[in-house]
Structures are given as C-alpha cells and as structure tokens.
C-alpha cells in the first residue's frame, strides 16, 4: 500500500502515509516508511523545477529536435540561443520533496512546473553560442512582446558580432 500510494502521488509525505496507515489500524513510524520505500528503490529527492509547457510546446520541441538530429556540428556554431530567467531576491524558493526511483527526476509527477514572471525578483535576459556567452542584461519592466523585440534588437546582434559569428554581418 505504501509503495502504491507513493507511485501514484510522489509528493506524498511520510506523515501522510503514517496517518493513512493509522486510520487503517496499522501503527508505523516515519523511519519505517522511509526504509520500506528505499527497499523498493524509491528515494526522497527535491522535485526538479521545469518550465511549464503545454502539450503543443512539447510537440514543437520534439519536432525541432527530430528535424535537426543529424545536423553537422559546424552548423551549430552559427546558432545563438537566448532566454530569460527570474532570480528570487528574498527568501528561498520552496523545496518540495518527492519519492522517486533513480533516473526518474524529469517524470512530470516528480517535477514542479515554473513560470517566468512574478514579483519579488529580478529578470535577466542573456544569450550564448558555441563560441561563448553573449550579453546578459537586467529586464527592468514586465516582459511583453514589444519589450522582448527591443531586447533582441539592442542586444542579440551586438552579441553575435562580439562573438564573431558568421551571420553575413558586416563589422
């Protein structure tokens, strides 16, 4: 019952399991729960934070990966990647523990979806390529399409030039 419950809901705590078993008439301790789950190959780990993606996004990522699977390594030297991230200024990001088997850290049940916007933090935008890092800037306003376009126009091309990337650019 313990293993089945945890596999169905990896975020179940030892306390929840002790209470469930107590209601069913069985008295066990938290260490007994831990030992039982470890014998079944499960371990308590921090849940991985992963971007919140809709199924359409996952399919688009897979399509892109399949289309470029056999691209020569040299082609990737002409690609510049960019992303933005949020850094929490105060406190800590709450950690949730999950019971999982080895190599199952990215299974959706074992992850915490994240979003890129919120309060009490700073936003950063940066880019990089196979040739090294590009610019890293602080985003001072709420990110929207116009803001993102402005960031790209002011920072992506100068980064590509600084990295001496072949983009058909004049110096």
PDB file of C-alpha atoms in Angstrom:
ATOM      1  CA  UNK A   1       0.000   0.000   0.000  1.00  0.00           C
ATOM      2  CA  UNK A   2       2.837   2.405   0.873  1.00  0.00           C
ATOM      3  CA  UNK A   3       4.668   1.940  -2.419  1.00  0.00           C
ATOM      4  CA  UNK A   4       1.452   2.054  -4.456  1.00  0.00           C
ATOM      5  CA  UNK A   5       0.413   5.337  -2.796  1.00  0.00           C
ATOM      6  CA  UNK A   6       3.801   6.971  -3.404  1.00  0.00           C
ATOM      7  CA  UNK A   7       3.988   5.820  -7.025  1.00  0.00           C
ATOM      8  CA  UNK A   8       0.507   7.238  -7.626  1.00  0.00           C
ATOM      9  CA  UNK A   9       1.374  10.530  -5.866  1.00  0.00           C
ATOM     10  CA  UNK A  10       5.156  11.066  -5.408  1.00  0.00           C
ATOM     11  CA  UNK A  11       4.550  14.208  -3.309  1.00  0.00           C
ATOM     12  CA  UNK A  12       3.010  12.139  -0.508  1.00  0.00           C
ATOM     13  CA  UNK A  13       4.860  12.817   2.750  1.00  0.00           C
ATOM     14  CA  UNK A  14       5.907  10.236   5.318  1.00  0.00           C
ATOM     15  CA  UNK A  15       3.493  11.925   7.744  1.00  0.00           C
ATOM     16  CA  UNK A  16       0.623  11.455   5.284  1.00  0.00           C
ATOM     17  CA  UNK A  17       1.488   7.761   4.977  1.00  0.00           C
ATOM     18  CA  UNK A  18       1.739   7.307   8.766  1.00  0.00           C
ATOM     19  CA  UNK A  19      -1.701   8.943   9.172  1.00  0.00           C
ATOM     20  CA  UNK A  20      -3.257   6.867   6.357  1.00  0.00           C
ATOM     21  CA  UNK A  21      -1.939   3.641   7.877  1.00  0.00           C
ATOM     22  CA  UNK A  22      -3.034   4.696  11.358  1.00  0.00           C
ATOM     23  CA  UNK A  23      -6.588   5.285  10.068  1.00  0.00           C
ATOM     24  CA  UNK A  24      -6.434   1.784   8.579  1.00  0.00           C
ATOM     25  CA  UNK A  25      -5.432   0.392  12.003  1.00  0.00           C
ATOM     26  CA  UNK A  26      -1.675  -0.053  11.458  1.00  0.00           C
ATOM     27  CA  UNK A  27       0.870   1.824  13.570  1.00  0.00           C
ATOM     28  CA  UNK A  28       4.183   2.586  11.838  1.00  0.00           C
ATOM     29  CA  UNK A  29       6.891   5.215  12.235  1.00  0.00           C
ATOM     30  CA  UNK A  30       8.337   7.608   9.681  1.00  0.00           C
ATOM     31  CA  UNK A  31      11.691   5.754   9.623  1.00  0.00           C
ATOM     32  CA  UNK A  32       9.811   2.516   8.851  1.00  0.00           C
ATOM     33  CA  UNK A  33       8.112   4.265   5.920  1.00  0.00           C
ATOM     34  CA  UNK A  34      11.486   5.536   4.633  1.00  0.00           C
ATOM     35  CA  UNK A  35      13.132   2.115   4.960  1.00  0.00           C
ATOM     36  CA  UNK A  36      10.230   0.396   3.193  1.00  0.00           C
ATOM     37  CA  UNK A  37      10.297   2.841   0.277  1.00  0.00           C
ATOM     38  CA  UNK A  38      14.098   2.648  -0.032  1.00  0.00           C
ATOM     39  CA  UNK A  39      13.892  -1.154  -0.225  1.00  0.00           C
ATOM     40  CA  UNK A  40      11.511  -0.642  -3.167  1.00  0.00           C
ATOM     41  CA  UNK A  41      14.124   1.530  -4.927  1.00  0.00           C
ATOM     42  CA  UNK A  42      12.456   4.839  -4.059  1.00  0.00           C
ATOM     43  CA  UNK A  43      14.295   7.757  -2.547  1.00  0.00           C
ATOM     44  CA  UNK A  44      13.162  11.136  -1.202  1.00  0.00           C
ATOM     45  CA  UNK A  45      14.504  13.865  -3.505  1.00  0.00           C
ATOM     46  CA  UNK A  46      13.846  17.521  -4.185  1.00  0.00           C
ATOM     47  CA  UNK A  47      11.377  17.893  -7.041  1.00  0.00           C
ATOM     48  CA  UNK A  48      13.005  19.279 -10.184  1.00  0.00           C
ATOM     49  CA  UNK A  49      11.796  22.646 -11.410  1.00  0.00           C
ATOM     50  CA  UNK A  50      10.917  22.542 -15.087  1.00  0.00           C
ATOM     51  CA  UNK A  51       9.319  25.085 -17.418  1.00  0.00           C
ATOM     52  CA  UNK A  52       5.546  24.874 -17.580  1.00  0.00           C
ATOM     53  CA  UNK A  53       4.983  23.646 -21.141  1.00  0.00           C
ATOM     54  CA  UNK A  54       1.710  22.953 -22.875  1.00  0.00           C
ATOM     55  CA  UNK A  55       1.491  19.771 -24.989  1.00  0.00           C
ATOM     56  CA  UNK A  56       1.765  21.889 -28.164  1.00  0.00           C
ATOM     57  CA  UNK A  57       5.111  23.275 -26.899  1.00  0.00           C
ATOM     58  CA  UNK A  58       6.418  19.787 -26.123  1.00  0.00           C
ATOM     59  CA  UNK A  59       5.462  18.635 -29.631  1.00  0.00           C
ATOM     60  CA  UNK A  60       7.169  21.668 -31.184  1.00  0.00           C
ATOM     61  CA  UNK A  61      10.356  20.932 -29.206  1.00  0.00           C
ATOM     62  CA  UNK A  62      10.319  17.290 -30.298  1.00  0.00           C
ATOM     63  CA  UNK A  63       9.695  18.255 -33.927  1.00  0.00           C
ATOM     64  CA  UNK A  64      12.635  20.694 -33.851  1.00  0.00           C
ATOM     65  CA  UNK A  65      14.912  18.087 -32.244  1.00  0.00           C
ATOM     66  CA  UNK A  66      13.989  15.423 -34.806  1.00  0.00           C
ATOM     67  CA  UNK A  67      14.460  17.816 -37.742  1.00  0.00           C
ATOM     68  CA  UNK A  68      17.952  18.785 -36.571  1.00  0.00           C
ATOM     69  CA  UNK A  69      19.111  15.462 -35.146  1.00  0.00           C
ATOM     70  CA  UNK A  70      21.615  14.802 -37.931  1.00  0.00           C
ATOM     71  CA  UNK A  71      22.798  18.385 -38.493  1.00  0.00           C
ATOM     72  CA  UNK A  72      26.593  18.612 -38.631  1.00  0.00           C
ATOM     73  CA  UNK A  73      28.293  20.069 -35.558  1.00  0.00           C
ATOM     74  CA  UNK A  74      29.602  23.018 -37.590  1.00  0.00           C
ATOM     75  CA  UNK A  75      26.024  24.184 -38.240  1.00  0.00           C
ATOM     76  CA  UNK A  76      25.508  24.720 -34.508  1.00  0.00           C
ATOM     77  CA  UNK A  77      28.462  27.109 -34.405  1.00  0.00           C
ATOM     78  CA  UNK A  78      26.235  29.615 -36.236  1.00  0.00           C
ATOM     79  CA  UNK A  79      23.345  29.394 -33.768  1.00  0.00           C
ATOM     80  CA  UNK A  80      22.851  31.863 -30.945  1.00  0.00           C
ATOM     81  CA  UNK A  81      20.458  30.914 -28.160  1.00  0.00           C
ATOM     82  CA  UNK A  82      18.681  33.365 -25.868  1.00  0.00           C
ATOM     83  CA  UNK A  83      16.495  33.028 -22.809  1.00  0.00           C
ATOM     84  CA  UNK A  84      15.269  34.951 -19.820  1.00  0.00           C
ATOM     85  CA  UNK A  85      15.212  33.874 -16.201  1.00  0.00           C
ATOM     86  CA  UNK A  86      13.842  35.042 -12.894  1.00  0.00           C
ATOM     87  CA  UNK A  87      16.060  35.247  -9.809  1.00  0.00           C
ATOM     88  CA  UNK A  88      14.313  35.445  -6.457  1.00  0.00           C
ATOM     89  CA  UNK A  89      15.740  38.270  -4.358  1.00  0.00           C
ATOM     90  CA  UNK A  90      14.480  37.438  -0.872  1.00  0.00           C
ATOM     91  CA  UNK A  91      13.737  34.205   0.912  1.00  0.00           C
ATOM     92  CA  UNK A  92      14.130  30.908  -0.803  1.00  0.00           C
ATOM     93  CA  UNK A  93      12.255  29.018  -3.431  1.00  0.00           C
ATOM     94  CA  UNK A  94      10.234  26.435  -1.543  1.00  0.00           C
ATOM     95  CA  UNK A  95      11.522  22.927  -1.983  1.00  0.00           C
ATOM     96  CA  UNK A  96       9.099  20.061  -2.423  1.00  0.00           C
ATOM     97  CA  UNK A  97      10.263  16.514  -1.898  1.00  0.00           C
ATOM     98  CA  UNK A  98       9.087  13.598  -3.991  1.00  0.00           C
ATOM     99  CA  UNK A  99       9.645   9.860  -3.731  1.00  0.00           C
ATOM    100  CA  UNK A 100      11.112   8.569  -6.965  1.00  0.00           C
ATOM    101  CA  UNK A 101      13.317   5.921  -8.485  1.00  0.00           C
ATOM    102  CA  UNK A 102      16.744   6.594  -9.937  1.00  0.00           C
ATOM    103  CA  UNK A 103      16.665   8.462 -13.285  1.00  0.00           C
ATOM    104  CA  UNK A 104      13.001   9.468 -12.888  1.00  0.00           C
ATOM    105  CA  UNK A 105      13.671  13.089 -11.883  1.00  0.00           C
ATOM    106  CA  UNK A 106      12.108  14.544 -15.044  1.00  0.00           C
ATOM    107  CA  UNK A 107       8.902  12.481 -14.992  1.00  0.00           C
ATOM    108  CA  UNK A 108       6.025  15.016 -14.787  1.00  0.00           C
ATOM    109  CA  UNK A 109       4.850  13.612 -11.431  1.00  0.00           C
ATOM    110  CA  UNK A 110       8.303  14.355  -9.979  1.00  0.00           C
ATOM    111  CA  UNK A 111       8.674  17.951 -11.156  1.00  0.00           C
ATOM    112  CA  UNK A 112       7.389  21.389 -10.200  1.00  0.00           C
ATOM    113  CA  UNK A 113       6.276  23.492 -13.176  1.00  0.00           C
ATOM    114  CA  UNK A 114       7.696  27.012 -13.174  1.00  0.00           C
ATOM    115  CA  UNK A 115       6.692  30.207 -14.896  1.00  0.00           C
ATOM    116  CA  UNK A 116       8.957  33.077 -15.864  1.00  0.00           C
ATOM    117  CA  UNK A 117       7.115  36.044 -14.334  1.00  0.00           C
ATOM    118  CA  UNK A 118       6.174  37.101 -10.803  1.00  0.00           C
ATOM    119  CA  UNK A 119       7.107  39.510  -8.011  1.00  0.00           C
ATOM    120  CA  UNK A 120       9.989  39.955  -5.546  1.00  0.00           C
ATOM    121  CA  UNK A 121      12.634  39.049  -8.077  1.00  0.00           C
ATOM    122  CA  UNK A 122      14.732  40.325 -10.943  1.00  0.00           C
ATOM    123  CA  UNK A 123      14.518  39.221 -14.547  1.00  0.00           C
ATOM    124  CA  UNK A 124      17.614  38.675 -16.659  1.00  0.00           C
ATOM    125  CA  UNK A 125      17.967  38.087 -20.399  1.00  0.00           C
ATOM    126  CA  UNK A 126      21.070  36.593 -21.922  1.00  0.00           C
ATOM    127  CA  UNK A 127      22.372  34.758 -24.933  1.00  0.00           C
ATOM    128  CA  UNK A 128      25.148  32.320 -25.791  1.00  0.00           C
ATOM    129  CA  UNK A 129      26.521  30.274 -28.648  1.00  0.00           C
ATOM    130  CA  UNK A 130      29.089  27.544 -29.199  1.00  0.00           C
ATOM    131  CA  UNK A 131      31.607  30.395 -29.345  1.00  0.00           C
ATOM    132  CA  UNK A 132      30.813  31.679 -25.851  1.00  0.00           C
ATOM    133  CA  UNK A 133      28.451  33.868 -23.849  1.00  0.00           C
ATOM    134  CA  UNK A 134      26.820  36.985 -25.249  1.00  0.00           C
ATOM    135  CA  UNK A 135      25.279  39.892 -23.392  1.00  0.00           C
ATOM    136  CA  UNK A 136      23.477  39.499 -20.088  1.00  0.00           C
ATOM    137  CA  UNK A 137      21.089  42.309 -19.200  1.00  0.00           C
ATOM    138  CA  UNK A 138      18.585  43.091 -16.481  1.00  0.00           C
ATOM    139  CA  UNK A 139      14.977  43.388 -17.656  1.00  0.00           C
ATOM    140  CA  UNK A 140      13.564  46.282 -15.646  1.00  0.00           C
ATOM    141  CA  UNK A 141       9.960  46.190 -16.852  1.00  0.00           C
ATOM    142  CA  UNK A 142       7.405  43.430 -17.242  1.00  0.00           C
ATOM    143  CA  UNK A 143       8.293  41.338 -20.278  1.00  0.00           C
ATOM    144  CA  UNK A 144       5.890  41.539 -23.223  1.00  0.00           C
ATOM    145  CA  UNK A 145       6.257  41.172 -26.987  1.00  0.00           C
ATOM    146  CA  UNK A 146       7.380  44.757 -27.562  1.00  0.00           C
ATOM    147  CA  UNK A 147       9.896  44.587 -24.697  1.00  0.00           C
ATOM    148  CA  UNK A 148      11.285  41.280 -25.988  1.00  0.00           C
ATOM    149  CA  UNK A 149      11.648  42.722 -29.502  1.00  0.00           C
ATOM    150  CA  UNK A 150      13.514  45.730 -28.072  1.00  0.00           C
ATOM    151  CA  UNK A 151      15.855  43.484 -26.058  1.00  0.00           C
ATOM    152  CA  UNK A 152      16.637  41.367 -29.117  1.00  0.00           C
ATOM    153  CA  UNK A 153      17.206  44.362 -31.389  1.00  0.00           C
ATOM    154  CA  UNK A 154      19.541  46.050 -28.892  1.00  0.00           C
ATOM    155  CA  UNK A 155      21.455  43.000 -27.661  1.00  0.00           C
ATOM    156  CA  UNK A 156      21.295  39.934 -29.910  1.00  0.00           C
ATOM    157  CA  UNK A 157      23.043  41.364 -32.975  1.00  0.00           C
ATOM    158  CA  UNK A 158      25.781  43.091 -30.946  1.00  0.00           C
ATOM    159  CA  UNK A 159      26.371  39.798 -29.114  1.00  0.00           C
ATOM    160  CA  UNK A 160      26.658  37.899 -32.404  1.00  0.00           C
ATOM    161  CA  UNK A 161      29.150  40.472 -33.681  1.00  0.00           C
ATOM    162  CA  UNK A 162      31.200  40.327 -30.473  1.00  0.00           C
ATOM    163  CA  UNK A 163      31.301  36.526 -30.746  1.00  0.00           C
ATOM    164  CA  UNK A 164      32.496  36.869 -34.378  1.00  0.00           C
ATOM    165  CA  UNK A 165      29.704  34.632 -35.568  1.00  0.00           C
ATOM    166  CA  UNK A 166      29.151  34.116 -39.275  1.00  0.00           C
ATOM    167  CA  UNK A 167      25.794  35.706 -39.920  1.00  0.00           C
ATOM    168  CA  UNK A 168      26.584  37.575 -43.100  1.00  0.00           C
ATOM    169  CA  UNK A 169      27.155  40.631 -40.919  1.00  0.00           C
ATOM    170  CA  UNK A 170      29.471  43.484 -41.655  1.00  0.00           C
ATOM    171  CA  UNK A 171      31.601  44.624 -38.731  1.00  0.00           C
TER     172      UNK A 171
END
